[in-house]
Amino acid sequence: MGYRQRVACEKIFYQQYSYFIREGCRRFRLSYEDSFSAYSDAVLSAIHNIVSGRFADNASLKTYLFRVFSNKCIDLVRNHSINKQQVNRSVAPPELLDALPDTAKNAVEAMMHRYNEQAILDSLEAVGEKCREVLLYFEDGYSDKEIAERLAYSSAAVAKTTRHRCLEKMRQIMHTAKP
Amino acid sequence: MNEPFEYIEDYFENRLGTAEKSRFEARCVEDEAFAAQVALYALQRKALRAALVQQKTAAWTEPAHPAVQERAHPATVRPLEPRYPTPPRRLKPRPWLAWAVAASLLLGAAGWWLFRGPASPHQLASAYIDKTYARLSQTMDGSTDSLQQGIAAYNRQEYDKALDLFEGLYKAHPERTDALRYEGIVYLRRKNYDKALETFSELAHTNGLLSNPGLFLQAVTLLRRDAPGDKERAKSMLNMVVQQQLDGAGEAATWLKRF
């Protein structure tokens, strides 16, 4: 499927079930903005799981998406209540860390206080359009080969090296911006 | 510095073998600097994810191209695009829903009627006052003494006048305890509960009467006032009324079951 086709299909998929947003407000007592953001996140996760073949065909697409959306809403509710209880802990652990076993996850989470989440977001803004583009393609599930084709890199290896250089550049921006 | 990012990415993209994965996990626990590097990578990915969701949402919710919109809405006035997508309205006619709602309401009303809780002593006292003392009965012999004039004034809801007449009569003739009782009733109707209690207490302490509702009326007043401690005092008075078979013993026995 071409890039344009994929974007068009994503848009149709997104709009097809956008009434879930109101359901999120009703069932989980979320604000419209929170439910809206949970829905966008859920659609993206569902698309990634479908593309990577992780979507088992034992439920309808609607049921599957609603399940993903419900989990996102529950996470939001949980994060809100954690933030209320622990005022100092402003950083919710990234979902990525769920892949680690508990001991390793705890050790990594303990290091998260060293970084300011807003500074990381700022570094992504400051890293430059080209870097941002390559990083976002990867985050959207594109392989290095596909990224190389889209952005006219000579090979997948070059795309990969560029990505890692961009991550390092973000780290350096954060380091220099540190007061 | 690229090597750690690649190594960390290989772990999260599941590109490492079992032995290497275990080494990675052990290093997270043992090597603080490495754990910090993993934390940074995870936070960077989190920021990228947030930026991607934002970018995608903007693309998914952006209005259609003007040419497409023109085909869809050929009228001169085009509807405004909402900031967020609005859920599709699904208003199918559902006649069974109306019947279900009606049946639920009926069942609810029947259930309330059948299983409603017993009236509280306060409600019983209020109902008793409204029923018994809405009007006072007058003698039909055409007498025009102060008591009858007071009752007539009471029935016309001229309570000040009625009170003057009952008070005057009782002062002049202390043996006319019926005037004292009516005086208390006027205070009760006017919700002057302290004066009513004082009057009924005086009545209750009057000796030598064939019938004395003073204690019962004190209990009625306390239940109507319903201030803290009133219910307990009223209960003990009603018990005395029942035990001594004083005026109002029948009502008192019924009400005591509701405490």
Coordinates of C-alpha atoms in Angstrom, one line a residue, chain B residues 13-103:
Chain B
E13 CA 12.7 -4.1 18.7
N14 CA 13.3 -7.7 19.8
R15 CA 16.4 -8.1 17.7
L16 CA 18.6 -9.6 20.4
G17 CA 19.0 -13.3 21.2
T18 CA 17.9 -14.7 24.5
A19 CA 21.4 -14.6 26.1
E20 CA 22.0 -11.0 25.0
K21 CA 18.6 -10.0 26.2
S22 CA 19.4 -11.4 29.7
R23 CA 22.7 -9.5 29.7
F24 CA 20.9 -6.3 28.7
E25 CA 18.4 -6.7 31.5
A26 CA 21.1 -7.5 34.1
R27 CA 23.1 -4.4 33.0
C28 CA 20.0 -2.2 33.6
V29 CA 20.1 -3.3 37.2
E30 CA 23.9 -3.3 37.7
D31 CA 25.1 -0.3 35.6
E32 CA 23.5 3.0 36.7
A33 CA 24.8 4.9 33.7
F34 CA 23.4 2.4 31.3
A35 CA 20.1 2.4 33.1
A36 CA 20.0 6.2 32.7
Q37 CA 20.8 5.8 29.0
V38 CA 17.8 3.4 28.6
A39 CA 15.6 5.8 30.5
L40 CA 16.5 8.6 28.2
Y41 CA 15.9 6.4 25.1
A42 CA 12.4 5.4 26.5
L43 CA 11.5 9.1 27.2
Q44 CA 12.7 10.1 23.8
R45 CA 10.4 7.4 22.3
K46 CA 7.6 8.6 24.5
A47 CA 8.1 12.2 23.2
L48 CA 8.2 10.9 19.6
R49 CA 5.0 8.9 20.2
A50 CA 3.2 12.1 21.5
A51 CA 4.4 14.1 18.6
L52 CA 3.3 11.4 16.1
V53 CA -0.2 11.2 17.7
Q54 CA -0.5 15.0 17.4
Q55 CA 0.6 14.9 13.8
K56 CA -1.7 12.1 12.9
T57 CA -4.7 13.6 14.7
A58 CA -4.2 16.8 12.7
A59 CA -4.1 14.8 9.5
W60 CA -7.1 12.7 10.4
T61 CA -9.3 15.6 11.5
E62 CA -8.3 18.1 8.8
P63 CA -11.1 19.3 6.5
A64 CA -11.4 17.7 3.1
H65 CA -9.8 19.5 0.1
P66 CA -11.8 22.5 -1.0
A67 CA -12.6 20.8 -4.3
V68 CA -13.9 17.7 -2.5
Q69 CA -15.9 19.9 -0.1
E70 CA -17.5 21.7 -3.0
R71 CA -18.7 18.5 -4.5
A72 CA -20.0 17.4 -1.2
H73 CA -21.7 20.7 -0.3
P74 CA -22.6 22.6 -3.5
A75 CA -24.6 25.1 -1.6
T76 CA -23.1 28.6 -1.1
V77 CA -23.0 28.2 2.7
R78 CA -20.7 25.5 3.8
P79 CA -20.9 24.0 7.3
L80 CA -18.1 24.9 9.6
E81 CA -15.6 22.1 10.4
P82 CA -15.8 21.1 14.0
R83 CA -12.6 21.2 16.0
Y84 CA -13.1 17.6 17.1
P85 CA -15.0 15.0 15.1
T86 CA -18.6 14.8 16.2
P87 CA -20.0 11.4 16.7
P88 CA -22.5 10.2 14.1
R89 CA -26.1 10.7 15.2
R90 CA -28.0 7.4 15.3
L91 CA -31.6 8.2 15.9
K92 CA -33.4 5.1 14.8
P93 CA -37.1 4.9 15.8
R94 CA -37.3 2.6 18.8
P95 CA -41.0 2.1 19.8
W96 CA -40.0 -0.7 22.3
L97 CA -37.9 1.8 24.1
A98 CA -41.0 4.0 25.0
W99 CA -42.8 0.9 26.2
A100 CA -39.8 -0.2 28.3
V101 CA -39.6 3.2 29.9
A102 CA -43.3 3.3 30.6
A103 CA -43.2 -0.2 32.1

